[in-house]
CSV table of C-alpha atoms in Angstrom, one decimal:
chain,number,residue,atom,x,y,z
O,1,MET,CA,86.5,74.6,90.3
O,2,PHE,CA,89.4,74.1,87.9
O,3,ARG,CA,90.6,77.6,88.6
O,4,ARG,CA,90.5,77.0,92.3
O,5,MET,CA,92.5,73.8,92.0
O,6,SER,CA,95.0,75.5,89.7
O,7,ILE,CA,95.5,78.2,92.3
O,8,ILE,CA,96.0,75.7,95.1
O,9,ILE,CA,98.5,73.7,93.1
O,10,VAL,CA,100.5,76.7,92.0
O,11,SER,CA,100.5,78.0,95.6
O,12,VAL,CA,101.8,74.7,97.0
O,13,PHE,CA,104.4,74.6,94.3
O,14,VAL,CA,105.6,78.2,95.1
O,15,ALA,CA,105.7,77.4,98.8
O,16,ILE,CA,107.8,74.2,98.2
O,17,LEU,CA,110.1,76.1,95.9
O,18,MET,CA,110.6,78.9,98.5
O,19,ILE,CA,111.2,76.4,101.3
O,20,TYR,CA,113.7,74.5,99.2
O,21,SER,CA,115.6,77.5,98.0
O,22,THR,CA,115.8,79.1,101.4
O,23,ALA,CA,117.0,75.8,102.9
O,24,ASN,CA,120.1,76.1,100.7
O,25,SER,CA,120.7,79.7,101.6
O,26,ARG,CA,122.4,81.5,104.4
O,27,ARG,CA,120.7,84.4,106.0
O,28,THR,CA,122.2,87.7,106.9
O,29,SER,CA,120.2,90.4,108.6
O,30,ILE,CA,120.8,94.1,109.2
O,31,TYR,CA,118.9,96.1,111.8
O,32,ILE,CA,118.0,99.6,110.9
O,33,ASP,CA,118.5,102.1,113.7
O,34,GLU,CA,116.7,105.4,114.3
O,35,ALA,CA,119.4,107.4,112.5
O,36,ASP,CA,118.7,105.6,109.2
O,37,LEU,CA,114.9,106.2,109.2
O,38,ALA,CA,113.6,109.7,108.6
O,39,THR,CA,109.9,110.5,109.4
O,40,TYR,CA,108.1,113.1,107.4
O,41,ASP,CA,104.7,114.7,108.2
O,42,PRO,CA,101.9,114.2,105.8
O,43,ILE,CA,101.5,116.9,103.1
O,44,ASP,CA,97.7,117.0,103.8
O,45,THR,CA,95.0,115.3,105.9
O,46,THR,CA,94.5,112.6,103.3
O,47,LEU,CA,97.9,111.0,104.0
O,48,GLY,CA,99.7,109.7,107.1
O,49,ASP,CA,103.4,110.1,107.9
O,50,TYR,CA,105.8,108.6,105.4
O,51,TYR,CA,109.3,107.4,105.9
O,52,VAL,CA,112.7,107.4,104.1
O,53,LEU,CA,115.0,104.5,104.9
O,54,ASP,CA,118.7,104.4,104.1
O,55,PHE,CA,120.6,101.1,104.1
O,56,GLN,CA,123.5,99.4,102.5
O,57,ALA,CA,123.3,95.9,101.0
O,58,PRO,CA,126.0,93.5,102.1
O,59,GLN,CA,129.1,94.1,100.0
O,60,ASN,CA,130.3,90.5,100.0
O,61,ILE,CA,127.5,89.1,97.7
O,62,THR,CA,126.7,89.4,94.0
O,63,ALA,CA,123.2,90.0,92.5
O,64,ASN,CA,123.2,86.4,91.3
O,65,GLU,CA,123.9,85.1,94.8
O,66,LEU,CA,121.0,87.0,96.4
O,67,GLU,CA,117.9,84.8,96.4
O,68,PHE,CA,115.6,87.0,98.5
O,69,ALA,CA,115.6,90.2,100.5
O,70,PHE,CA,112.8,91.2,102.9
O,71,LEU,CA,112.1,94.4,104.7
O,72,GLU,CA,110.4,93.8,108.1
O,73,LEU,CA,108.6,96.4,110.0
O,74,ILE,CA,106.3,96.6,113.1
O,75,VAL,CA,103.6,99.2,112.6
O,76,ASP,CA,100.4,100.4,114.2
O,77,ALA,CA,98.0,100.6,111.3
O,78,SER,CA,94.9,102.8,111.1
O,79,ALA,CA,92.7,103.9,108.2
O,80,ILE,CA,91.7,107.3,106.8
O,81,GLU,CA,88.0,107.7,106.1
O,82,LYS,CA,87.1,108.8,102.6
O,83,ASN,CA,83.6,109.6,101.5
O,84,GLY,CA,82.2,107.7,104.4
O,85,TYR,CA,84.3,104.6,103.7
O,86,LEU,CA,86.9,103.2,106.1
O,87,ASN,CA,89.3,100.7,104.6
O,88,GLY,CA,90.0,97.8,106.9
O,89,THR,CA,93.3,96.9,105.2
O,90,PRO,CA,95.2,100.1,104.1
O,91,LEU,CA,98.0,99.7,101.6
O,92,LEU,CA,101.6,100.2,102.7
O,93,GLU,CA,103.6,101.2,99.6
O,94,VAL,CA,107.4,101.0,99.3
O,95,TYR,CA,109.4,102.5,96.4
O,96,ALA,CA,113.1,102.9,95.6
O,97,LEU,CA,114.1,106.5,95.3
O,98,LYS,CA,115.7,107.7,92.0
O,99,SER,CA,117.8,110.4,93.7
O,100,GLU,CA,118.6,111.7,97.1
O,101,PHE,CA,115.3,112.6,98.9
O,102,ALA,CA,114.5,116.3,98.5
O,103,GLY,CA,112.4,116.5,101.7
O,104,GLU,CA,109.0,116.7,100.0
O,105,LEU,CA,106.8,114.0,98.7
O,106,ASP,CA,107.1,113.9,95.0
O,107,PRO,CA,106.0,110.7,93.1
O,108,ASP,CA,108.5,111.7,90.3
O,109,GLN,CA,111.2,110.6,92.7
O,110,PHE,CA,109.9,107.1,92.9
O,111,GLU,CA,111.8,104.5,90.9
O,112,LEU,CA,108.9,102.8,88.9
O,113,GLN,CA,110.9,100.5,86.7
O,114,ALA,CA,110.9,97.8,89.4
O,115,MET,CA,107.5,96.5,90.5
O,116,PRO,CA,106.2,98.7,93.4
O,117,MET,CA,106.3,96.8,96.6
O,118,VAL,CA,103.0,96.9,98.5
O,119,ARG,CA,101.4,95.1,101.3
O,120,ASN,CA,97.9,95.4,102.8
O,121,VAL,CA,98.0,95.7,106.5
O,122,VAL,CA,95.1,94.8,108.8
O,123,LEU,CA,94.1,97.7,111.1
O,124,GLY,CA,95.6,97.4,114.6
O,125,GLU,CA,98.7,97.7,116.8
O,126,ASP,CA,102.0,95.9,116.5
O,127,ARG,CA,101.3,94.5,113.0
O,128,ARG,CA,104.4,92.7,111.6
O,129,VAL,CA,104.8,93.6,107.9
O,130,VAL,CA,107.2,91.8,105.6
O,131,ILE,CA,107.8,93.1,102.1
O,132,ASP,CA,109.9,91.5,99.4
O,133,ILE,CA,112.5,94.1,98.2
O,134,THR,CA,114.7,91.6,96.4
O,135,GLU,CA,114.7,93.3,93.0
O,136,VAL,CA,115.6,96.7,94.5
O,137,VAL,CA,118.4,95.2,96.5
O,138,ARG,CA,119.8,93.4,93.4
O,139,SER,CA,119.8,96.7,91.5
O,140,TYR,CA,121.7,98.3,94.4
O,141,ILE,CA,124.3,95.5,94.4
O,142,VAL,CA,124.8,95.8,90.7
O,143,ASN,CA,125.0,99.6,90.8
O,144,PRO,CA,125.6,101.0,94.4
O,145,ALA,CA,125.3,104.6,93.1
O,146,LYS,CA,121.6,104.0,92.5
O,147,ASN,CA,121.0,103.4,96.2
O,148,HIS,CA,119.2,106.4,97.4
O,149,GLY,CA,117.1,104.5,99.9
O,150,LEU,CA,113.5,103.5,100.1
O,151,ILE,CA,110.4,105.6,100.7
O,152,PHE,CA,107.3,104.0,102.3
O,153,GLY,CA,103.9,104.8,103.8
O,154,SER,CA,100.5,105.5,102.2
O,155,LEU,CA,102.0,107.5,99.3
O,156,THR,CA,99.7,107.5,96.3
O,157,GLY,CA,96.2,107.7,97.7
O,158,SER,CA,95.5,104.1,97.0
O,159,ARG,CA,93.7,102.5,100.0
O,160,ASP,CA,94.9,105.2,102.4
O,161,GLY,CA,96.1,104.4,105.9
O,162,ILE,CA,98.3,105.7,108.6
O,163,PHE,CA,101.3,103.6,109.6
O,164,ASP,CA,103.2,104.4,112.7
O,165,ILE,CA,106.6,102.6,112.8
O,166,GLN,CA,107.1,101.0,116.2
O,167,ARG,CA,110.6,101.6,117.6
O,168,ASN,CA,112.8,99.2,119.5
O,169,LYS,CA,110.9,96.1,118.4
O,170,PHE,CA,114.0,94.4,116.9
O,171,GLU,CA,117.4,93.4,118.2
O,172,GLN,CA,119.9,96.2,118.7
O,173,ALA,CA,116.9,98.6,119.3
O,174,GLY,CA,116.2,98.6,115.6
O,175,VAL,CA,113.2,100.2,113.9
O,176,ALA,CA,113.3,97.7,111.0
O,177,LYS,CA,115.1,94.6,109.8
O,178,ILE,CA,116.3,93.6,106.4
O,179,SER,CA,117.0,90.0,105.8
O,180,PHE,CA,119.1,88.8,102.9
O,181,PHE,CA,119.0,85.1,101.8
O,182,ILE,CA,122.2,84.2,99.9
O,183,ARG,CA,122.8,81.1,97.8
O,184,GLU,CA,125.4,78.8,99.2
């Protein structure tokens, strides 16, 4: 009972903090077009397509001014059956790349110093997925040479799924949106 109340209190506190901090922020969004999103076929039947996304953080902000950055996608999510088990909420994984993408899936290319960004996605069509990429964007603002883009999909075999990015779901025929909340 105490643990449940503690979780509720902490959740309410975090929600209030996020609402307050974004209320004192201005929001800038960029829309990712088809040219900045590369789709790669799976390396075997246990994985779905994966994607590499190139983007530039706004140049008129500092890492300290950035409060939040969110990647938003619309996906069709389906699961891959393994040993008779079908996962109802496959895991979409997002990693920063250490270097320019070499064209083949290699976990050694994933930047693991920052916390991996993951989101469970319920099976179905047109699922809106929002992933916090704040720390990666901050590192790109501090050192733009580190920006080699993001790789995402079902990448490590953890709760496998297939994610098909839906095109033209955002303004300007975008395939994704990145929103930056900047302290005023």
